[in-house]
PDB file of C-alpha atoms in Angstrom:
ATOM      1  CA  MET A   1     -11.705 -30.344  19.232  1.00  0.00           C
ATOM      2  CA  THR A   2     -10.688 -32.099  16.015  1.00  0.00           C
ATOM      3  CA  CYS A   3     -12.015 -32.527  12.527  1.00  0.00           C
ATOM      4  CA  THR A   4     -11.359 -35.513  10.271  1.00  0.00           C
ATOM      5  CA  ASP A   5     -11.027 -34.806   6.570  1.00  0.00           C
ATOM      6  CA  ALA A   6     -11.641 -37.091   3.616  1.00  0.00           C
ATOM      7  CA  LEU A   7      -8.302 -38.802   4.219  1.00  0.00           C
ATOM      8  CA  SER A   8      -9.251 -39.508   7.858  1.00  0.00           C
ATOM      9  CA  SER A   9      -6.331 -37.502   9.214  1.00  0.00           C
ATOM     10  CA  PRO A  10      -7.281 -35.363  12.212  1.00  0.00           C
ATOM     11  CA  GLU A  11      -6.630 -31.650  12.060  1.00  0.00           C
ATOM     12  CA  HIS A  12      -6.781 -29.830  15.354  1.00  0.00           C
ATOM     13  CA  LEU A  13      -8.952 -26.792  15.649  1.00  0.00           C
ATOM     14  CA  PRO A  14      -6.932 -23.631  16.486  1.00  0.00           C
ATOM     15  CA  PHE A  15      -8.331 -22.643  19.838  1.00  0.00           C
ATOM     16  CA  THR A  16      -7.601 -20.920  23.121  1.00  0.00           C
ATOM     17  CA  VAL A  17      -4.297 -22.549  24.075  1.00  0.00           C
ATOM     18  CA  GLN A  18      -2.265 -20.704  21.434  1.00  0.00           C
ATOM     19  CA  THR A  19      -0.844 -17.193  21.601  1.00  0.00           C
ATOM     20  CA  GLU A  20      -1.495 -16.803  17.872  1.00  0.00           C
ATOM     21  CA  ILE A  21      -3.624 -18.674  15.372  1.00  0.00           C
ATOM     22  CA  PRO A  22      -1.333 -20.580  12.938  1.00  0.00           C
ATOM     23  CA  PRO A  23      -1.490 -19.245   9.351  1.00  0.00           C
ATOM     24  CA  ALA A  24      -1.497 -22.723   7.777  1.00  0.00           C
ATOM     25  CA  SER A  25      -5.026 -23.789   8.640  1.00  0.00           C
ATOM     26  CA  ASP A  26      -8.178 -24.804   6.780  1.00  0.00           C
ATOM     27  CA  TRP A  27     -10.448 -23.571   9.553  1.00  0.00           C
ATOM     28  CA  CYS A  28     -12.607 -20.536   8.773  1.00  0.00           C
ATOM     29  CA  GLN A  29     -13.795 -18.348  11.584  1.00  0.00           C
ATOM     30  CA  ARG A  30     -17.412 -17.229  11.941  1.00  0.00           C
ATOM     31  CA  TRP A  31     -19.150 -14.872  14.334  1.00  0.00           C
ATOM     32  CA  GLN A  32     -22.644 -14.674  15.757  1.00  0.00           C
ATOM     33  CA  GLN A  33     -23.588 -12.333  18.587  1.00  0.00           C
ATOM     34  CA  ARG A  34     -19.810 -11.629  18.817  1.00  0.00           C
ATOM     35  CA  THR A  35     -19.162 -15.286  19.701  1.00  0.00           C
ATOM     36  CA  PRO A  36     -16.613 -17.145  17.518  1.00  0.00           C
ATOM     37  CA  SER A  37     -17.206 -20.490  15.860  1.00  0.00           C
ATOM     38  CA  TRP A  38     -15.358 -22.483  13.217  1.00  0.00           C
ATOM     39  CA  ARG A  39     -16.168 -24.214   9.928  1.00  0.00           C
ATOM     40  CA  HIS A  40     -13.714 -26.439   8.072  1.00  0.00           C
ATOM     41  CA  ALA A  41     -13.163 -25.975   4.345  1.00  0.00           C
ATOM     42  CA  SER A  42     -13.630 -29.720   3.784  1.00  0.00           C
ATOM     43  CA  GLU A  43     -17.294 -29.460   4.823  1.00  0.00           C
ATOM     44  CA  GLY A  44     -18.317 -27.935   1.510  1.00  0.00           C
ATOM     45  CA  GLY A  45     -22.050 -27.629   0.976  1.00  0.00           C
ATOM     46  CA  PHE A  46     -22.191 -24.101  -0.412  1.00  0.00           C
ATOM     47  CA  ASP A  47     -24.803 -23.675  -3.149  1.00  0.00           C
ATOM     48  CA  ALA A  48     -24.578 -20.318  -4.936  1.00  0.00           C
ATOM     49  CA  ARG A  49     -28.149 -20.710  -6.197  1.00  0.00           C
ATOM     50  CA  ARG A  50     -29.397 -20.166  -2.646  1.00  0.00           C
ATOM     51  CA  TYR A  51     -27.549 -16.889  -2.081  1.00  0.00           C
ATOM     52  CA  THR A  52     -27.403 -13.400  -3.499  1.00  0.00           C
ATOM     53  CA  VAL A  53     -25.146 -10.401  -2.863  1.00  0.00           C
ATOM     54  CA  GLU A  54     -26.641  -6.926  -2.876  1.00  0.00           C
ATOM     55  CA  PRO A  55     -25.650  -3.402  -1.792  1.00  0.00           C
ATOM     56  CA  LEU A  56     -26.431  -2.897   1.884  1.00  0.00           C
ATOM     57  CA  ALA A  57     -27.831   0.276   3.419  1.00  0.00           C
ATOM     58  CA  GLU A  58     -25.644   2.021   5.987  1.00  0.00           C
ATOM     59  CA  GLU A  59     -28.094   1.552   8.850  1.00  0.00           C
ATOM     60  CA  GLU A  60     -28.595  -2.148   8.172  1.00  0.00           C
ATOM     61  CA  ALA A  61     -24.874  -2.787   7.726  1.00  0.00           C
ATOM     62  CA  LYS A  62     -24.034  -0.971  10.946  1.00  0.00           C
ATOM     63  CA  ALA A  63     -26.669  -2.832  12.960  1.00  0.00           C
ATOM     64  CA  PHE A  64     -25.491  -6.225  11.651  1.00  0.00           C
ATOM     65  CA  VAL A  65     -21.804  -5.514  12.267  1.00  0.00           C
ATOM     66  CA  LEU A  66     -22.354  -4.139  15.767  1.00  0.00           C
ATOM     67  CA  GLN A  67     -24.473  -7.145  16.677  1.00  0.00           C
ATOM     68  CA  HIS A  68     -22.171  -9.872  15.373  1.00  0.00           C
ATOM     69  CA  HIS A  69     -18.588  -8.681  14.707  1.00  0.00           C
ATOM     70  CA  TYR A  70     -16.107  -9.283  17.521  1.00  0.00           C
ATOM     71  CA  SER A  71     -14.909  -5.652  17.476  1.00  0.00           C
ATOM     72  CA  ALA A  72     -18.375  -4.318  18.381  1.00  0.00           C
ATOM     73  CA  SER A  73     -17.495  -1.210  16.361  1.00  0.00           C
ATOM     74  CA  TYR A  74     -18.364   0.196  12.949  1.00  0.00           C
ATOM     75  CA  PRO A  75     -15.821   1.976  10.714  1.00  0.00           C
ATOM     76  CA  SER A  76     -16.051   4.783   8.196  1.00  0.00           C
ATOM     77  CA  ALA A  77     -17.690   2.985   5.273  1.00  0.00           C
ATOM     78  CA  LYS A  78     -17.794   3.801   1.583  1.00  0.00           C
ATOM     79  CA  GLU A  79     -19.165   0.564   0.108  1.00  0.00           C
ATOM     80  CA  ARG A  80     -21.304  -2.044   1.878  1.00  0.00           C
ATOM     81  CA  PHE A  81     -22.615  -5.407   0.677  1.00  0.00           C
ATOM     82  CA  GLY A  82     -24.905  -7.996   2.187  1.00  0.00           C
ATOM     83  CA  LEU A  83     -24.972 -11.761   1.703  1.00  0.00           C
ATOM     84  CA  TYR A  84     -28.594 -12.898   1.621  1.00  0.00           C
ATOM     85  CA  LEU A  85     -30.029 -16.370   1.845  1.00  0.00           C
ATOM     86  CA  ALA A  86     -32.654 -16.254  -0.893  1.00  0.00           C
ATOM     87  CA  ALA A  87     -34.149 -19.719  -1.187  1.00  0.00           C
ATOM     88  CA  GLY A  88     -37.756 -19.696  -2.343  1.00  0.00           C
ATOM     89  CA  ALA A  89     -39.766 -17.184  -0.368  1.00  0.00           C
ATOM     90  CA  GLU A  90     -37.071 -16.923   2.298  1.00  0.00           C
ATOM     91  CA  ARG A  91     -34.750 -13.930   2.214  1.00  0.00           C
ATOM     92  CA  ARG A  92     -32.496 -13.301   5.193  1.00  0.00           C
ATOM     93  CA  LEU A  93     -29.308 -11.291   5.750  1.00  0.00           C
ATOM     94  CA  CYS A  94     -26.558 -13.657   6.894  1.00  0.00           C
ATOM     95  CA  GLY A  95     -23.359 -11.753   6.097  1.00  0.00           C
ATOM     96  CA  ALA A  96     -21.951  -8.270   5.636  1.00  0.00           C
ATOM     97  CA  ALA A  97     -18.829  -6.819   4.017  1.00  0.00           C
ATOM     98  CA  VAL A  98     -17.780  -3.222   4.627  1.00  0.00           C
ATOM     99  CA  PHE A  99     -15.158  -1.415   2.542  1.00  0.00           C
ATOM    100  CA  GLY A 100     -14.068   2.028   3.598  1.00  0.00           C
ATOM    101  CA  VAL A 101     -11.523   4.596   4.641  1.00  0.00           C
ATOM    102  CA  PRO A 102      -8.648   3.536   6.926  1.00  0.00           C
ATOM    103  CA  VAL A 103      -7.244   5.689   9.715  1.00  0.00           C
ATOM    104  CA  SER A 104      -4.283   6.697   7.540  1.00  0.00           C
ATOM    105  CA  GLU A 105      -3.910   7.205   3.795  1.00  0.00           C
ATOM    106  CA  ALA A 106      -0.607   5.332   3.999  1.00  0.00           C
ATOM    107  CA  VAL A 107      -2.532   2.132   4.719  1.00  0.00           C
ATOM    108  CA  LEU A 108      -3.603   2.261   1.070  1.00  0.00           C
ATOM    109  CA  THR A 109      -0.741   4.067  -0.648  1.00  0.00           C
ATOM    110  CA  LYS A 110       2.085   1.973   0.810  1.00  0.00           C
ATOM    111  CA  PRO A 111       0.927  -1.384  -0.615  1.00  0.00           C
ATOM    112  CA  LEU A 112      -0.902   0.145  -3.611  1.00  0.00           C
ATOM    113  CA  PRO A 113       1.103   3.256  -4.580  1.00  0.00           C
ATOM    114  CA  GLU A 114      -0.174   3.328  -8.165  1.00  0.00           C
ATOM    115  CA  LEU A 115      -3.831   3.647  -7.127  1.00  0.00           C
ATOM    116  CA  ARG A 116      -5.707   6.744  -6.009  1.00  0.00           C
ATOM    117  CA  PRO A 117      -6.617   6.218  -2.342  1.00  0.00           C
ATOM    118  CA  TYR A 118     -10.284   6.237  -1.305  1.00  0.00           C
ATOM    119  CA  ASP A 119     -11.385   6.027  -4.942  1.00  0.00           C
ATOM    120  CA  GLU A 120      -9.344   3.289  -6.619  1.00  0.00           C
ATOM    121  CA  SER A 121      -8.283   1.609  -3.375  1.00  0.00           C
ATOM    122  CA  LEU A 122     -10.185   0.889  -0.165  1.00  0.00           C
ATOM    123  CA  GLU A 123      -9.775  -1.118   3.023  1.00  0.00           C
ATOM    124  CA  CYS A 124     -11.887  -4.166   3.779  1.00  0.00           C
ATOM    125  CA  SER A 125     -12.613  -3.086   7.330  1.00  0.00           C
ATOM    126  CA  ARG A 126     -15.386  -5.494   8.378  1.00  0.00           C
ATOM    127  CA  PHE A 127     -16.305  -8.919   7.048  1.00  0.00           C
ATOM    128  CA  VAL A 128     -18.640 -11.148   9.024  1.00  0.00           C
ATOM    129  CA  LEU A 129     -20.764 -14.200   8.207  1.00  0.00           C
ATOM    130  CA  LEU A 130     -23.124 -16.037  10.515  1.00  0.00           C
ATOM    131  CA  ASP A 131     -22.310 -19.615  11.454  1.00  0.00           C
ATOM    132  CA  GLU A 132     -25.322 -20.887   9.506  1.00  0.00           C
ATOM    133  CA  CYS A 133     -23.539 -20.154   6.201  1.00  0.00           C
ATOM    134  CA  PRO A 134     -21.990 -23.307   4.696  1.00  0.00           C
ATOM    135  CA  ALA A 135     -18.231 -23.720   4.458  1.00  0.00           C
ATOM    136  CA  ASN A 136     -16.606 -21.785   1.589  1.00  0.00           C
ATOM    137  CA  SER A 137     -19.286 -19.075   1.618  1.00  0.00           C
ATOM    138  CA  GLU A 138     -16.644 -16.452   2.347  1.00  0.00           C
ATOM    139  CA  SER A 139     -14.653 -16.721  -0.881  1.00  0.00           C
ATOM    140  CA  TRP A 140     -17.809 -16.649  -3.023  1.00  0.00           C
ATOM    141  CA  PHE A 141     -19.181 -13.628  -1.152  1.00  0.00           C
ATOM    142  CA  LEU A 142     -15.845 -11.821  -1.375  1.00  0.00           C
ATOM    143  CA  ALA A 143     -15.581 -12.498  -5.117  1.00  0.00           C
ATOM    144  CA  ARG A 144     -19.036 -11.002  -5.717  1.00  0.00           C
ATOM    145  CA  CYS A 145     -18.045  -7.934  -3.686  1.00  0.00           C
ATOM    146  CA  PHE A 146     -14.898  -7.502  -5.785  1.00  0.00           C
ATOM    147  CA  GLU A 147     -16.912  -7.708  -8.994  1.00  0.00           C
ATOM    148  CA  ALA A 148     -19.234  -4.961  -7.775  1.00  0.00           C
ATOM    149  CA  LEU A 149     -16.358  -2.799  -6.545  1.00  0.00           C
ATOM    150  CA  LEU A 150     -14.589  -3.100  -9.890  1.00  0.00           C
ATOM    151  CA  THR A 151     -17.623  -1.619 -11.655  1.00  0.00           C
ATOM    152  CA  HIS A 152     -17.334   1.350  -9.262  1.00  0.00           C
ATOM    153  CA  GLY A 153     -13.706   1.973 -10.241  1.00  0.00           C
ATOM    154  CA  VAL A 154     -12.085   0.254  -7.249  1.00  0.00           C
ATOM    155  CA  ARG A 155      -9.001  -1.680  -8.355  1.00  0.00           C
ATOM    156  CA  GLY A 156      -7.341  -2.681  -5.100  1.00  0.00           C
ATOM    157  CA  ILE A 157      -8.352  -3.730  -1.587  1.00  0.00           C
ATOM    158  CA  VAL A 158      -6.181  -3.798   1.538  1.00  0.00           C
ATOM    159  CA  SER A 159      -7.125  -6.122   4.387  1.00  0.00           C
ATOM    160  CA  PHE A 160      -5.655  -6.859   7.801  1.00  0.00           C
ATOM    161  CA  ALA A 161      -5.845  -9.972   9.945  1.00  0.00           C
ATOM    162  CA  ASP A 162      -4.767  -9.946  13.593  1.00  0.00           C
ATOM    163  CA  PRO A 163      -3.757 -13.428  14.815  1.00  0.00           C
ATOM    164  CA  VAL A 164      -3.300 -12.293  18.433  1.00  0.00           C
ATOM    165  CA  PRO A 165      -6.166 -13.358  20.736  1.00  0.00           C
ATOM    166  CA  ARG A 166      -7.822 -10.645  22.793  1.00  0.00           C
ATOM    167  CA  ARG A 167      -8.934 -11.165  26.386  1.00  0.00           C
ATOM    168  CA  SER A 168     -10.826  -9.216  29.013  1.00  0.00           C
ATOM    169  CA  ASN A 169      -9.239  -8.071  32.266  1.00  0.00           C
ATOM    170  CA  THR A 170     -10.480 -11.296  33.884  1.00  0.00           C
ATOM    171  CA  GLY A 171      -8.757 -13.437  31.262  1.00  0.00           C
ATOM    172  CA  ALA A 172     -11.940 -14.342  29.392  1.00  0.00           C
ATOM    173  CA  LEU A 173     -11.345 -14.871  25.665  1.00  0.00           C
ATOM    174  CA  ILE A 174     -13.068 -12.114  23.675  1.00  0.00           C
ATOM    175  CA  ALA A 175     -11.493 -12.589  20.240  1.00  0.00           C
ATOM    176  CA  VAL A 176      -9.483 -15.666  19.288  1.00  0.00           C
ATOM    177  CA  GLY A 177      -7.578 -13.925  16.488  1.00  0.00           C
ATOM    178  CA  HIS A 178      -7.568 -14.837  12.810  1.00  0.00           C
ATOM    179  CA  VAL A 179      -5.099 -15.107   9.943  1.00  0.00           C
ATOM    180  CA  GLY A 180      -7.179 -14.078   6.936  1.00  0.00           C
ATOM    181  CA  THR A 181      -7.922 -17.533   5.547  1.00  0.00           C
ATOM    182  CA  ILE A 182     -10.560 -16.044   3.236  1.00  0.00           C
ATOM    183  CA  TYR A 183      -8.014 -13.628   1.784  1.00  0.00           C
ATOM    184  CA  GLN A 184      -5.572 -16.465   1.143  1.00  0.00           C
ATOM    185  CA  ALA A 185      -8.354 -18.354  -0.643  1.00  0.00           C
ATOM    186  CA  SER A 186      -9.088 -15.263  -2.741  1.00  0.00           C
ATOM    187  CA  ASN A 187      -5.519 -15.031  -4.083  1.00  0.00           C
ATOM    188  CA  ALA A 188      -4.488 -11.993  -2.062  1.00  0.00           C
ATOM    189  CA  ALA A 189      -0.837 -10.949  -1.870  1.00  0.00           C
ATOM    190  CA  TYR A 190       0.672 -11.163   1.613  1.00  0.00           C
ATOM    191  CA  CYS A 191       2.541  -7.933   2.403  1.00  0.00           C
ATOM    192  CA  GLY A 192       3.994  -8.809   5.793  1.00  0.00           C
ATOM    193  CA  ARG A 193       3.303  -7.897   9.391  1.00  0.00           C
ATOM    194  CA  ALA A 194       2.310  -4.407  10.409  1.00  0.00           C
ATOM    195  CA  THR A 195       4.346  -2.539  13.001  1.00  0.00           C
ATOM    196  CA  ALA A 196       3.589  -3.789  16.493  1.00  0.00           C
ATOM    197  CA  ARG A 197       1.493  -1.377  18.506  1.00  0.00           C
ATOM    198  CA  THR A 198       0.095  -1.314  21.993  1.00  0.00           C
ATOM    199  CA  VAL A 199      -3.673  -0.951  22.180  1.00  0.00           C
ATOM    200  CA  LYS A 200      -5.660   0.000  25.242  1.00  0.00           C
ATOM    201  CA  LEU A 201      -8.558  -2.299  26.014  1.00  0.00           C
ATOM    202  CA  LEU A 202     -11.591  -1.727  28.183  1.00  0.00           C
ATOM    203  CA  PRO A 203     -12.348  -4.343  30.850  1.00  0.00           C
ATOM    204  CA  ASP A 204     -14.682  -6.155  28.441  1.00  0.00           C
ATOM    205  CA  GLY A 205     -11.899  -6.493  25.849  1.00  0.00           C
ATOM    206  CA  THR A 206     -13.058  -3.802  23.409  1.00  0.00           C
ATOM    207  CA  VAL A 207     -10.523  -1.252  22.167  1.00  0.00           C
ATOM    208  CA  PHE A 208     -10.312   2.028  24.093  1.00  0.00           C
ATOM    209  CA  ASN A 209      -9.909   4.989  21.731  1.00  0.00           C
ATOM    210  CA  SER A 210     -10.843   8.646  21.417  1.00  0.00           C
ATOM    211  CA  GLY A 211     -14.338   7.776  20.219  1.00  0.00           C
ATOM    212  CA  VAL A 212     -14.930   5.611  23.260  1.00  0.00           C
ATOM    213  CA  ARG A 213     -13.503   8.245  25.579  1.00  0.00           C
ATOM    214  CA  ALA A 214     -15.879  10.839  24.162  1.00  0.00           C
ATOM    215  CA  GLY A 215     -18.798   8.443  24.395  1.00  0.00           C
ATOM    216  CA  SER A 216     -19.598   8.783  20.704  1.00  0.00           C
ATOM    217  CA  ARG A 217     -19.441   5.108  19.799  1.00  0.00           C
ATOM    218  CA  HIS A 218     -19.949   2.953  22.849  1.00  0.00           C
ATOM    219  CA  GLY A 219     -21.312   5.258  25.520  1.00  0.00           C
ATOM    220  CA  PRO A 220     -19.682   5.781  28.933  1.00  0.00           C
ATOM    221  CA  VAL A 221     -16.306   4.266  29.687  1.00  0.00           C
ATOM    222  CA  MET A 222     -16.661   1.137  31.808  1.00  0.00           C
ATOM    223  CA  ALA A 223     -15.425   1.073  35.368  1.00  0.00           C
ATOM    224  CA  GLY A 224     -12.011  -0.433  35.970  1.00  0.00           C
ATOM    225  CA  GLY A 225     -10.008   1.550  33.435  1.00  0.00           C
ATOM    226  CA  PRO A 226      -8.224   0.345  30.304  1.00  0.00           C
ATOM    227  CA  PHE A 227      -5.376  -2.154  30.159  1.00  0.00           C
ATOM    228  CA  ARG A 228      -2.813  -2.773  27.421  1.00  0.00           C
ATOM    229  CA  GLN A 229      -2.096  -5.469  24.901  1.00  0.00           C
ATOM    230  CA  VAL A 230       0.373  -5.647  22.025  1.00  0.00           C
ATOM    231  CA  SER A 231      -1.349  -6.074  18.677  1.00  0.00           C
ATOM    232  CA  TRP A 232       0.087  -7.294  15.364  1.00  0.00           C
ATOM    233  CA  GLY A 233      -1.622  -7.248  12.007  1.00  0.00           C
ATOM    234  CA  ALA A 234      -0.887  -9.209   8.841  1.00  0.00           C
ATOM    235  CA  CYS A 235      -1.479  -7.074   5.746  1.00  0.00           C
ATOM    236  CA  VAL A 236      -2.840  -8.624   2.553  1.00  0.00           C
ATOM    237  CA  VAL A 237      -3.677  -6.907  -0.741  1.00  0.00           C
ATOM    238  CA  HIS A 238      -6.179  -7.788  -3.459  1.00  0.00           C
ATOM    239  CA  SER A 239      -5.359  -6.318  -6.881  1.00  0.00           C
ATOM    240  CA  MET A 240      -8.296  -6.291  -9.285  1.00  0.00           C
ATOM    241  CA  ALA A 241      -6.647  -4.349 -12.109  1.00  0.00           C
TER     242      ALA A 241
END
């Protein structure tokens, strides 16, 4: 697939043939029902008058993320925001941002040592917009989230983007990987690649962890057993001080 910009020069859509999504790309990834799609920044069309950002209840945020985010999992959340289409009488949730507590305090203190973890610094652990949102919705939504977080005393956000595609045991593409285009557009500081780690995946491509094993997050373990894949993560930091 290709897209032609205003200068009529084709730019190829990063897709399934690559082992990693290239970081220099104007394609923004979207998710709906855990299925990826792409919007190009040149499309434009975003009208802030049609959208509003509001705090999102835990139950509503969890349901939206589990339904649409490729990970099919919900993290430990401290702050949650929803992007609503609010045009006339219509009001519909079309995006969610979740900021919370990472698995290790070092995730926050290493890139943001001057900030108090969990209070002044958080991790952006889930960010998902439906494909119906116009191009460039992400950066506007993220900026509104940062404004709200700043009023709550949060001064820094750590985010990760994993460019490595994830597949099921049959080779079906589950997650195409992403490079954090929205964080680049929001003036984040790139902090390098995280240490490579091997993750165990269930046959459907979801991550196998202690919560899965205990049945507390996804129910019984699927037949076929887990398999392994090496995962990398690019770390970016937003400083709002």
